[in-house]
């Protein structure tokens, strides 16, 4: 009887231990889930081979069965892993299940972020102590503004702090400024007893996995962690979840989120986390009921990258095969860049697609599969909140002849040969789409980041230089990082003459030829008097008024009647000034003559 009791207690302890530690076993279960078809096929072949070996009466028969089994497994490994056929089929499954829309017009960008990802990381580490570290920054929407958010948490090198301390501070800095400030209101005091760097049941990954029910445990995995405000204005952790679908070649999709609220660590929380995990699961279909999760950034980049890569099948199932590849594309990852695509960008889809929202998207600029082909094939827009309405613009079909992202670094370097490009690198070529000179134009914006020779990461974290590249005309425009509101004017001033020579037949340049002539000659305007001896510069007030008209044309694309009237008024004022100047000169001469006679 005593031995039975001990045995029961032993099994209870083992079961409880395994139950509490189930988060440690989930990666192995997920491996089975991801490759379930292949594993079942291997098991079936092994069983058949063993059965054949056992029933064979001769050693030769057993040997043949063993060789055939090993040959089959070798071929399976070669075809599935070495040739990439398994990943090929997985991406095809992703493509077949996309809700894909081709758009005929590019959306506008807005709220452009300036500092690159690694500059934000560097600045954050310049603002914390020895035993602290920051979580990976994420671009999210906070109170209607795009901001970088990251948690200040115990460092992984300090084990005791990871066990005993909480996450007690969050950095929330604007993304649209060149001078992100890691102080004052941008440091938010909030306590999370669960964090990305904390240990055991207080670790975010462990707490989320413990919260899964059996079906979720087998199909979901936590990925990135975002810090944002909920609909009540309280800070929460939002953990992006990946869901694995399908039996033949399972593929990942957005699986919703797990929301973890802030709060102090208590004994009740400890037992709840230990046994049942922590967080509130919100499925992808339920997210529409939570306004703070809409138009937000909650999608895992692992999922969006696979979705973008699956566009290689736009030309059909066989198109990505080596002997075709007419429309096969890739994501251009630049070796000198520390942050690869996608780039989270704020887009305005008004007038582009009725199903699309205005907000944050994952943007990809896809290029042909070959290393030497650097044209821009597709612009891909994947809703960052997990919405299924994925869109793309086909640049190849419209024969636009645009340069791709991988061609941009050398163009930026060539435009500033005086830079030491061994210590500076143009990074993160993000889209910049604006209506300028009567046309919607695509540029890419890049920030120049500095790095030490012995460093693997970029170290610059001051006010950076910013370059904007016209991907159609391949010209580089260096803009004032402190004055984003003037970027469009700077672009127009540099490229207007180039555009006019190439697009002279466009409605904009036909309708605005008068203003363009004023623009070309505004630096050399002189007033010539009848005898060619009296000259004067155009008064500043006229210059300013003329520039206002030019600015209006740049923004609206057409000259209005009021602008024409303004020019006529300025001409009249100019004629009046000429007359007054002449009268003044005549009166002066008369006075001199009278004085001489006297």
Coordinates of C-alpha atoms in Angstrom, one line a residue:
X1 CA 0.0 0.0 0.0
X2 CA 2.8 2.4 0.9
X3 CA 4.6 1.6 -2.3
X4 CA 1.4 2.4 -4.3
X5 CA 1.1 5.7 -2.6
X6 CA 4.7 6.6 -3.3
X7 CA 4.2 5.6 -6.9
X8 CA 1.1 7.7 -7.2
X9 CA 2.9 10.7 -5.6
X10 CA 5.8 10.1 -8.0
X11 CA 3.6 10.2 -11.1
X12 CA 1.8 13.3 -9.7
X13 CA 5.1 15.1 -9.3
X14 CA 6.3 14.1 -12.8
X15 CA 3.0 15.1 -14.4
X16 CA 2.9 18.4 -12.6
X17 CA 6.5 19.1 -13.5
X18 CA 5.9 18.3 -17.2
X19 CA 2.7 20.3 -17.1
X20 CA 4.4 23.4 -15.6
X21 CA 7.3 23.0 -18.1
X22 CA 5.1 22.5 -21.1
X23 CA 6.4 25.7 -22.7
X24 CA 9.9 24.1 -23.0
X25 CA 8.4 21.3 -25.0
X26 CA 6.4 23.3 -27.4
X27 CA 9.2 24.0 -30.0
X28 CA 9.5 20.2 -30.5
X29 CA 5.8 19.8 -30.9
X30 CA 5.8 22.7 -33.4
X31 CA 8.5 21.0 -35.4
X32 CA 6.2 18.0 -35.7
X33 CA 3.4 20.3 -36.7
X34 CA 5.4 22.1 -39.4
X35 CA 6.7 18.9 -41.0
X36 CA 3.9 16.5 -40.2
X37 CA 3.4 15.3 -43.7
X38 CA 7.1 14.6 -44.3
X39 CA 7.4 12.9 -40.9
X40 CA 4.4 10.7 -41.5
X41 CA 5.8 9.7 -44.9
X42 CA 9.1 8.8 -43.4
X43 CA 7.5 6.8 -40.7
X44 CA 5.4 4.9 -43.3
X45 CA 8.5 4.1 -45.4
X46 CA 10.3 2.9 -42.3
X47 CA 7.5 0.7 -41.3
X48 CA 7.2 -0.8 -44.8
X49 CA 10.9 -1.3 -45.0
X50 CA 11.1 -3.0 -41.5
X51 CA 8.1 -5.2 -42.5
X52 CA 9.9 -6.2 -45.7
X53 CA 13.1 -6.9 -43.8
X54 CA 11.4 -9.0 -41.2
X55 CA 9.4 -11.1 -43.8
X56 CA 12.4 -11.6 -46.1
X57 CA 13.8 -15.1 -45.9
X58 CA 17.3 -14.2 -47.3
X59 CA 19.9 -11.7 -46.3
X60 CA 20.0 -10.5 -49.9
X61 CA 16.3 -9.5 -49.7
X62 CA 16.8 -7.7 -46.4
X63 CA 19.8 -5.9 -47.8
X64 CA 17.8 -4.7 -50.9
X65 CA 15.0 -3.5 -48.7
X66 CA 17.4 -1.6 -46.5
X67 CA 19.2 0.0 -49.5
X68 CA 15.8 1.0 -51.1
X69 CA 14.7 2.6 -47.8
X70 CA 18.0 4.5 -47.4
X71 CA 17.8 5.6 -51.1
X72 CA 14.3 6.9 -50.7
X73 CA 15.2 8.8 -47.5
X74 CA 18.3 10.3 -49.3
X75 CA 16.2 11.4 -52.3
X76 CA 13.6 12.8 -50.0
X77 CA 16.2 14.8 -48.1
X78 CA 17.9 16.0 -51.3
X79 CA 14.7 17.1 -53.0
X80 CA 13.0 18.6 -50.0
X81 CA 16.0 20.3 -48.3
X82 CA 18.8 20.7 -50.7
X83 CA 16.8 21.8 -53.7
X84 CA 14.4 23.9 -51.6
X85 CA 11.3 22.0 -52.9
X86 CA 9.7 21.9 -49.5
X87 CA 10.0 25.7 -49.1
X88 CA 8.8 26.1 -52.7
X89 CA 5.6 24.2 -52.0
X90 CA 5.1 26.0 -48.7
X91 CA 5.3 29.4 -50.5
X92 CA 2.9 28.1 -53.2
X93 CA 0.4 27.2 -50.4
X94 CA 0.8 30.7 -49.0
X95 CA 0.2 32.3 -52.5
X96 CA -2.9 30.2 -53.1
X97 CA -4.5 31.5 -49.9
X98 CA -3.7 35.2 -50.2
X99 CA -6.4 37.8 -50.7
X100 CA -4.4 39.6 -53.3
X101 CA -5.4 42.8 -55.1
X102 CA -3.5 44.5 -57.9
X103 CA -3.7 48.3 -57.7
X104 CA -3.3 50.7 -60.6
X105 CA -2.1 53.7 -58.6
X106 CA 0.4 54.0 -55.8
X107 CA -0.7 55.3 -52.4
X108 CA 0.9 58.4 -50.8
X109 CA 3.3 58.1 -47.9
X110 CA 2.9 60.3 -44.8
X111 CA 4.5 60.7 -41.5
X112 CA 7.9 59.7 -42.8
X113 CA 10.3 58.3 -40.2
X114 CA 13.8 59.7 -40.3
X115 CA 16.1 57.8 -37.9
X116 CA 16.9 54.3 -39.0
X117 CA 16.2 51.3 -36.7
X118 CA 19.8 50.9 -35.4
X119 CA 20.2 54.6 -34.6
X120 CA 17.1 54.2 -32.4
X121 CA 18.7 51.2 -30.7
X122 CA 22.0 53.1 -30.1
X123 CA 20.3 56.1 -28.7
X124 CA 18.2 54.0 -26.3
X125 CA 21.4 52.2 -25.0
X126 CA 23.0 55.6 -24.5
X127 CA 20.1 56.4 -22.1
X128 CA 20.1 53.4 -19.7
X129 CA 22.2 51.9 -17.0
X130 CA 24.5 48.9 -16.8
X131 CA 22.1 46.3 -15.6
X132 CA 19.4 47.3 -18.1
X133 CA 18.7 46.6 -21.8
X134 CA 16.0 47.6 -24.3
X135 CA 13.6 45.3 -26.1
X136 CA 13.7 45.5 -29.9
X137 CA 12.1 48.8 -31.0
X138 CA 8.8 48.6 -32.8
X139 CA 7.0 51.3 -34.8
X140 CA 3.4 51.6 -33.6
X141 CA 0.6 54.2 -33.4
X142 CA 0.2 55.9 -30.0
X143 CA -2.5 58.5 -29.5
X144 CA -2.7 59.1 -33.3
X145 CA 1.1 59.5 -33.7
X146 CA 3.7 57.0 -35.0
X147 CA 6.2 56.3 -32.3
X148 CA 9.1 53.9 -31.6
X149 CA 8.3 51.9 -28.4
X150 CA 10.6 49.6 -26.4
X151 CA 10.8 48.3 -22.9
X152 CA 13.6 49.1 -20.5
X153 CA 14.1 45.7 -18.9
X154 CA 16.7 43.7 -16.9
X155 CA 19.7 42.8 -19.0
X156 CA 20.2 39.1 -19.9
X157 CA 23.8 39.1 -18.5
X158 CA 22.4 39.8 -15.0
X159 CA 20.6 36.7 -13.9
X160 CA 19.5 37.9 -10.5
X161 CA 17.8 41.0 -11.9
X162 CA 15.9 38.9 -14.4
X163 CA 14.5 36.7 -11.6
X164 CA 13.7 39.5 -9.1
X165 CA 13.1 42.7 -11.0
X166 CA 10.2 43.9 -13.1
X167 CA 10.0 45.9 -16.4
X168 CA 9.3 49.3 -15.0
X169 CA 9.8 51.8 -17.9
X170 CA 9.0 52.1 -21.6
X171 CA 10.6 54.4 -24.1
X172 CA 8.1 56.0 -26.5
X173 CA 9.7 58.4 -28.9
X174 CA 8.3 60.0 -32.1
X175 CA 9.5 58.5 -35.4
X176 CA 9.0 61.6 -37.5
X177 CA 11.7 63.7 -35.8
X178 CA 15.4 63.8 -36.4
X179 CA 15.9 64.5 -32.7
X180 CA 14.3 61.6 -30.7
X181 CA 14.5 62.5 -27.1
X182 CA 14.8 59.7 -24.5
X183 CA 13.8 61.7 -21.6
X184 CA 10.9 63.5 -20.0
X185 CA 7.5 62.5 -21.3
X186 CA 9.1 60.0 -23.7
X187 CA 10.0 57.8 -20.7
X188 CA 6.9 56.2 -19.4
X189 CA 6.8 54.7 -15.9
X190 CA 4.8 51.5 -16.1
X191 CA 5.3 48.1 -14.4
X192 CA 5.1 44.8 -16.2
X193 CA 5.7 41.7 -14.1
X194 CA 6.1 39.8 -17.3
X195 CA 8.8 40.8 -19.8
X196 CA 10.9 39.6 -22.7
X197 CA 14.1 39.3 -20.7
X198 CA 12.6 38.0 -17.4
X199 CA 13.1 34.4 -16.3
X200 CA 10.9 31.4 -15.9
X201 CA 7.1 31.9 -15.7
X202 CA 7.7 35.7 -15.9
X203 CA 9.1 35.5 -19.4
X204 CA 6.7 36.7 -22.0
X205 CA 7.2 33.7 -24.3
X206 CA 6.7 31.2 -21.4
X207 CA 3.6 33.0 -20.1
X208 CA 2.0 33.1 -23.5
X209 CA 2.7 29.4 -24.3
X210 CA 1.4 28.4 -20.9
X211 CA -1.9 30.3 -21.7
X212 CA -2.5 28.2 -24.9
X213 CA -5.3 25.6 -24.9
X214 CA -4.3 22.1 -26.4
X215 CA -5.3 23.1 -29.9
X216 CA -3.5 26.4 -29.8
X217 CA -0.5 24.7 -28.2
X218 CA -0.2 22.6 -31.3
X219 CA -0.8 25.3 -33.9
X220 CA 0.3 28.7 -32.5
X221 CA 3.7 30.2 -31.6
X222 CA 4.6 33.6 -30.1
X223 CA 6.7 35.9 -32.2
X224 CA 7.3 39.7 -31.8
X225 CA 6.3 41.8 -28.8
X226 CA 4.8 45.3 -29.2
X227 CA 4.2 47.9 -26.5
X228 CA 1.1 50.1 -27.1
X229 CA -1.9 51.7 -25.4
X230 CA -5.3 49.9 -25.3
X231 CA -8.7 51.6 -25.7
X232 CA -8.6 52.6 -22.0
X233 CA -5.3 54.4 -22.4
X234 CA -3.4 51.8 -20.4
X235 CA -0.1 50.4 -21.6
X236 CA -0.1 46.7 -22.7
X237 CA 2.1 44.1 -24.2
X238 CA 0.7 42.8 -27.5
X239 CA 2.4 39.5 -28.6
X240 CA 2.0 38.7 -32.3
X241 CA 1.1 35.1 -32.9
X242 CA 1.9 32.9 -35.9
X243 CA -0.6 30.2 -36.8
X244 CA 0.3 27.1 -38.8
X245 CA -2.2 25.9 -41.3
X246 CA -2.5 23.0 -43.7
X247 CA -1.5 19.4 -43.7
X248 CA 0.5 19.1 -46.9
X249 CA 3.4 21.6 -46.5
X250 CA 2.0 23.6 -43.6
X251 CA 2.5 27.4 -43.9
X252 CA 2.4 30.3 -41.4
X253 CA -0.3 33.0 -41.3
X254 CA -1.2 35.7 -38.8
X255 CA -2.8 34.0 -35.8
X256 CA -4.0 37.0 -33.8
X257 CA -2.4 38.4 -30.6
X258 CA -2.0 37.7 -26.9
X259 CA -2.5 40.9 -24.8
X260 CA -0.7 41.1 -21.5
X261 CA -1.8 43.9 -19.1
X262 CA 0.6 45.8 -16.9
X263 CA 0.6 45.3 -13.1
X264 CA 2.7 44.3 -10.0
X265 CA 3.8 40.8 -9.3
X266 CA 1.7 39.1 -6.6
X267 CA 1.5 35.6 -5.2
X268 CA -1.8 35.0 -7.0
X269 CA -0.1 36.1 -10.3
X270 CA 2.7 33.6 -9.6
X271 CA 0.5 30.6 -9.3
X272 CA -1.7 31.7 -12.2
X273 CA 1.3 32.1 -14.5
X274 CA 2.9 28.9 -13.3
X275 CA -0.2 26.8 -14.0
X276 CA -2.3 28.6 -16.6
X277 CA -0.1 31.2 -18.1
X278 CA -1.0 34.9 -18.6
X279 CA -2.6 37.0 -21.2
X280 CA -5.9 37.5 -23.2
X281 CA -6.1 35.7 -26.5
X282 CA -7.6 37.7 -29.4
X283 CA -8.0 35.9 -32.7
X284 CA -7.4 37.5 -36.0
X285 CA -11.2 37.6 -36.7
X286 CA -11.9 39.2 -33.3
X287 CA -9.4 42.0 -33.6
X288 CA -12.0 44.3 -35.4
X289 CA -13.7 44.5 -32.0
X290 CA -10.7 46.3 -30.5
X291 CA -10.2 49.7 -32.1
X292 CA -6.6 50.1 -30.7
X293 CA -5.5 47.0 -32.6
X294 CA -6.9 48.3 -36.0
X295 CA -4.5 50.1 -38.4
X296 CA -1.8 49.1 -36.0
X297 CA 1.5 47.2 -36.3
X298 CA 1.0 43.7 -34.9
X299 CA 1.9 41.5 -37.8
X300 CA 5.1 39.3 -37.5
X301 CA 7.7 40.2 -40.1
X302 CA 8.4 36.5 -40.6
X303 CA 4.9 36.1 -41.9
X304 CA 4.9 39.2 -44.1
X305 CA 8.3 38.2 -45.7
X306 CA 7.0 34.8 -46.7
X307 CA 3.8 36.4 -48.1
X308 CA 5.8 38.9 -50.2
X309 CA 8.2 36.1 -51.5
X310 CA 5.2 34.0 -52.6
X311 CA 4.4 36.6 -55.3
X312 CA 7.0 34.7 -57.4
X313 CA 4.0 32.6 -58.4
X314 CA 2.1 35.4 -60.1
X315 CA 3.2 34.0 -63.4
X316 CA 2.0 30.5 -62.5
X317 CA 3.1 27.5 -60.5
X318 CA 6.0 26.6 -62.9
X319 CA 7.3 30.2 -63.4
X320 CA 9.8 30.2 -60.5
X321 CA 11.5 27.0 -61.9
X322 CA 15.0 27.6 -63.2
X323 CA 14.1 27.3 -66.9
X324 CA 11.4 30.0 -66.8
X325 CA 11.5 32.7 -64.1
X326 CA 9.7 35.3 -66.3
X327 CA 8.1 37.0 -63.3
X328 CA 10.0 35.4 -60.4
X329 CA 11.1 37.9 -57.8
X330 CA 13.0 38.2 -54.5
X331 CA 13.3 40.5 -51.5
X332 CA 16.6 42.4 -52.0
X333 CA 18.5 42.2 -48.7
X334 CA 21.4 44.6 -48.6
X335 CA 24.5 43.1 -47.0
X336 CA 25.6 46.5 -45.4
X337 CA 22.2 47.2 -43.9
X338 CA 21.4 46.1 -40.4
X339 CA 17.6 46.3 -40.9
X340 CA 16.1 44.5 -43.8
X341 CA 12.7 44.7 -45.5
X342 CA 9.9 45.0 -44.7
X343 CA 9.9 48.7 -43.7
X344 CA 6.9 49.7 -41.7
X345 CA 5.5 52.8 -43.5
X346 CA 2.4 55.0 -43.1
X347 CA 0.4 55.1 -46.3
X348 CA -2.6 57.1 -47.5
X349 CA -4.8 54.9 -49.8
X350 CA -7.5 57.5 -50.5
X351 CA -8.5 57.1 -54.1
X352 CA -6.4 53.9 -54.6
X353 CA -8.4 51.0 -53.0
X354 CA -11.7 51.2 -51.3
X355 CA -10.9 48.1 -49.1
X356 CA -7.6 49.6 -47.8
X357 CA -7.2 51.7 -44.7
X358 CA -4.9 54.7 -44.1
X359 CA -2.2 53.7 -41.7
X360 CA 0.7 51.4 -41.1
X361 CA 1.8 48.7 -43.7
X362 CA 4.7 46.4 -44.3
X363 CA 6.3 47.6 -47.6
X364 CA 8.5 45.5 -49.9
X365 CA 10.2 46.5 -53.1
X366 CA 10.6 43.2 -55.0
X367 CA 13.2 42.7 -57.7
X368 CA 14.0 40.0 -60.3
X369 CA 15.6 36.9 -58.9
X370 CA 19.0 37.3 -60.6
X371 CA 21.8 39.1 -58.7
X372 CA 22.6 41.4 -61.6
X373 CA 19.0 42.5 -62.2
X374 CA 18.2 45.4 -60.0
X375 CA 15.0 46.8 -61.4
X376 CA 11.9 47.4 -59.3
X377 CA 9.3 44.8 -60.2
X378 CA 6.6 45.1 -57.6
X379 CA 5.7 47.4 -54.7
X380 CA 3.9 45.2 -52.1
X381 CA 1.7 46.6 -49.3
X382 CA 0.8 44.2 -46.5
X383 CA -1.5 45.6 -43.8
X384 CA 0.5 45.7 -40.5
X385 CA -2.5 44.9 -38.4
X386 CA -2.9 41.4 -39.9
X387 CA -5.7 42.4 -42.3
X388 CA -5.8 40.0 -45.2
X389 CA -6.2 42.7 -47.9
X390 CA -2.7 42.4 -49.4
X391 CA -2.0 44.8 -52.4
X392 CA 0.7 45.1 -55.0
X393 CA 1.6 47.4 -57.8
X394 CA 3.2 45.9 -60.9
X395 CA 6.0 48.2 -62.1
X396 CA 7.2 45.7 -64.7
X397 CA 3.9 45.5 -66.5
X398 CA 3.7 49.3 -66.8
X399 CA 7.2 49.4 -68.3
X400 CA 8.2 52.2 -65.9
X401 CA 11.9 51.2 -65.9
X402 CA 12.4 52.0 -62.2
X403 CA 15.6 51.2 -60.4
X404 CA 15.3 48.8 -57.4
X405 CA 16.5 49.1 -53.8
X406 CA 19.7 47.1 -54.4
X407 CA 20.8 49.7 -57.0
X408 CA 20.4 52.7 -54.6
X409 CA 23.5 52.5 -52.3
X410 CA 26.0 53.1 -55.2
X411 CA 23.9 56.0 -56.5
X412 CA 23.9 57.7 -53.1
X413 CA 27.6 57.1 -52.7
X414 CA 28.3 58.5 -56.2
X415 CA 26.5 61.7 -55.5
X416 CA 28.7 62.5 -52.5
X417 CA 32.2 61.4 -53.5
X418 CA 33.7 63.4 -50.7
X419 CA 32.2 61.1 -48.0
X420 CA 34.3 58.4 -46.4
X421 CA 32.0 55.6 -47.4
X422 CA 34.1 53.1 -45.4
X423 CA 32.7 54.6 -42.2
X424 CA 29.3 55.7 -43.5
X425 CA 26.6 53.7 -45.2
X426 CA 23.2 54.6 -46.8
X427 CA 20.7 52.4 -45.1
X428 CA 17.0 51.5 -45.1
X429 CA 15.8 52.6 -48.5
X430 CA 12.1 53.3 -47.7
X431 CA 9.4 54.5 -50.1
X432 CA 8.6 58.2 -50.4
X433 CA 5.6 58.7 -52.7
X434 CA 4.3 62.2 -53.4
X435 CA 2.3 64.2 -55.9
X436 CA 4.8 66.6 -57.4
X437 CA 4.6 68.5 -60.7
X438 CA 1.3 67.0 -61.7
X439 CA 2.3 63.4 -61.3
X440 CA 2.5 60.8 -58.5
X441 CA 6.2 60.0 -58.2
X442 CA 8.0 57.2 -56.4
X443 CA 11.2 58.0 -54.6
X444 CA 13.2 56.1 -51.9
X445 CA 14.4 57.9 -48.8
X446 CA 17.6 56.8 -47.1
X447 CA 19.5 57.8 -44.0
X448 CA 23.3 57.9 -43.8
X449 CA 24.4 55.9 -40.8
X450 CA 28.0 55.8 -39.4
X451 CA 29.8 52.8 -38.0
X452 CA 33.2 52.0 -36.6
X453 CA 35.5 49.8 -38.6
X454 CA 35.6 47.2 -35.9
X455 CA 31.9 47.2 -35.2
X456 CA 29.3 44.9 -36.8
X457 CA 26.5 47.4 -36.1
X458 CA 25.9 51.0 -37.0
X459 CA 26.9 53.3 -34.2
X460 CA 25.8 56.7 -35.4
X461 CA 23.0 58.2 -33.3
X462 CA 23.1 61.9 -34.0
X463 CA 21.3 64.1 -36.5
X464 CA 21.8 62.2 -39.8
X465 CA 22.0 63.2 -43.4
X466 CA 19.1 62.2 -45.6
X467 CA 19.1 61.5 -49.3
X468 CA 16.0 61.0 -51.5
X469 CA 16.5 59.1 -54.8
X470 CA 14.2 59.5 -57.8
X471 CA 14.0 55.8 -58.9
X472 CA 12.9 56.8 -62.4
X473 CA 15.5 59.5 -63.2
X474 CA 18.2 58.1 -60.9
X475 CA 19.0 61.5 -59.4
X476 CA 19.9 61.9 -55.7
X477 CA 18.4 64.9 -53.8
X478 CA 20.0 65.8 -50.4
X479 CA 17.4 67.4 -48.2
X480 CA 17.5 69.2 -44.9
X481 CA 16.7 66.6 -42.3
X482 CA 15.5 69.4 -39.9
X483 CA 12.8 70.7 -42.3
X484 CA 10.8 67.8 -43.8
X485 CA 8.1 70.2 -44.8
X486 CA 10.5 71.6 -47.4
X487 CA 11.5 68.3 -49.0
X488 CA 9.0 68.5 -51.9
X489 CA 10.1 72.0 -52.8
X490 CA 13.8 70.9 -52.7
X491 CA 13.0 68.0 -55.0
X492 CA 11.0 70.2 -57.4
X493 CA 13.8 72.8 -57.5
X494 CA 16.4 70.2 -58.4
X495 CA 14.5 68.1 -60.9
X496 CA 11.9 70.5 -62.5
X497 CA 14.0 71.2 -65.5
X498 CA 14.8 67.5 -66.0
X499 CA 11.1 66.6 -65.7
X500 CA 10.1 69.4 -68.1
X501 CA 12.6 68.3 -70.8
X502 CA 11.3 64.7 -70.5
X503 CA 7.7 65.3 -69.8
X504 CA 7.1 68.6 -71.8
X505 CA 3.9 67.2 -73.3
X506 CA 2.3 66.7 -69.9
X507 CA -0.7 68.8 -68.9
X508 CA 1.3 70.2 -65.9
X509 CA 4.1 71.6 -68.0
X510 CA 1.8 72.8 -70.8
X511 CA -0.4 74.7 -68.4
X512 CA 2.4 76.2 -66.3
X513 CA 5.0 77.2 -68.8
X514 CA 4.8 80.8 -67.6
X515 CA 5.6 79.9 -64.1
X516 CA 8.3 77.5 -65.1
X517 CA 10.0 80.4 -67.0
X518 CA 9.8 82.6 -64.0
X519 CA 11.3 79.7 -62.0
X520 CA 14.2 79.2 -64.4
X521 CA 15.1 82.9 -64.4
X522 CA 14.2 83.9 -60.8
X523 CA 17.9 84.2 -59.8
X524 CA 18.8 86.6 -62.7
X525 CA 15.8 88.9 -62.8
X526 CA 16.8 92.5 -63.8
X527 CA 14.8 95.5 -64.8
X528 CA 16.3 97.2 -67.9
X529 CA 15.5 101.0 -68.3
X530 CA 15.0 102.4 -71.8
X531 CA 18.5 103.9 -72.2
X532 CA 20.1 100.6 -70.8
X533 CA 22.0 102.5 -68.1
X534 CA 19.5 102.3 -65.2
X535 CA 19.1 98.8 -63.7
X536 CA 17.7 97.7 -60.5
X537 CA 17.0 94.3 -58.8
X538 CA 13.5 93.2 -58.4
X539 CA 12.3 94.2 -55.0
X540 CA 12.2 91.4 -52.4
X541 CA 8.4 91.7 -52.0
X542 CA 8.0 90.8 -55.7
X543 CA 10.4 87.9 -55.3
X544 CA 8.5 86.6 -52.3
X545 CA 5.1 86.9 -54.0
X546 CA 6.4 85.2 -57.2
X547 CA 7.8 82.3 -55.1
X548 CA 4.4 81.9 -53.4
X549 CA 2.8 81.5 -56.7
X550 CA 5.5 78.9 -57.7
X551 CA 4.9 77.0 -54.5
X552 CA 1.2 77.0 -55.1
X553 CA 1.8 75.5 -58.6
X554 CA 4.1 72.8 -57.2
X555 CA 1.5 71.7 -54.6
X556 CA -1.7 71.9 -56.7
X557 CA -0.2 70.9 -60.1
X558 CA -2.2 73.5 -62.0
X559 CA -2.1 77.3 -62.2
X560 CA -5.3 78.9 -61.0
X561 CA -6.7 82.1 -62.4
X562 CA -5.9 83.9 -59.2
X563 CA -2.3 83.1 -59.7
X564 CA -2.4 84.6 -63.2
X565 CA -4.0 87.7 -61.8
X566 CA -1.3 88.0 -59.2
X567 CA 1.4 87.9 -61.9
X568 CA -0.4 90.7 -63.8
X569 CA -0.5 92.7 -60.6
X570 CA 3.2 92.2 -60.0
X571 CA 3.9 93.3 -63.6
X572 CA 1.9 96.4 -63.0
X573 CA 3.8 97.1 -59.8
X574 CA 7.0 96.6 -61.6
X575 CA 6.0 99.1 -64.3
X576 CA 5.1 101.5 -61.6
X577 CA 8.5 101.1 -60.0
X578 CA 10.2 101.7 -63.3
X579 CA 8.3 105.0 -63.8
X580 CA 8.9 106.1 -60.3
X581 CA 12.6 105.3 -60.7
X582 CA 12.8 107.3 -63.9
X583 CA 10.9 110.2 -62.4
X584 CA 13.3 110.2 -59.4
X585 CA 16.3 110.2 -61.7
X586 CA 14.9 113.0 -63.9
X587 CA 14.1 115.1 -60.8
X588 CA 17.6 114.5 -59.5
X589 CA 19.1 115.7 -62.9
X590 CA 16.9 118.8 -62.9
X591 CA 18.0 119.7 -59.4
X592 CA 21.6 119.4 -60.4
X593 CA 21.1 121.6 -63.4
X594 CA 19.3 124.3 -61.4
X595 CA 22.0 124.2 -58.7
X596 CA 24.7 124.6 -61.4
X597 CA 22.9 127.6 -63.0
X598 CA 22.6 129.3 -59.6

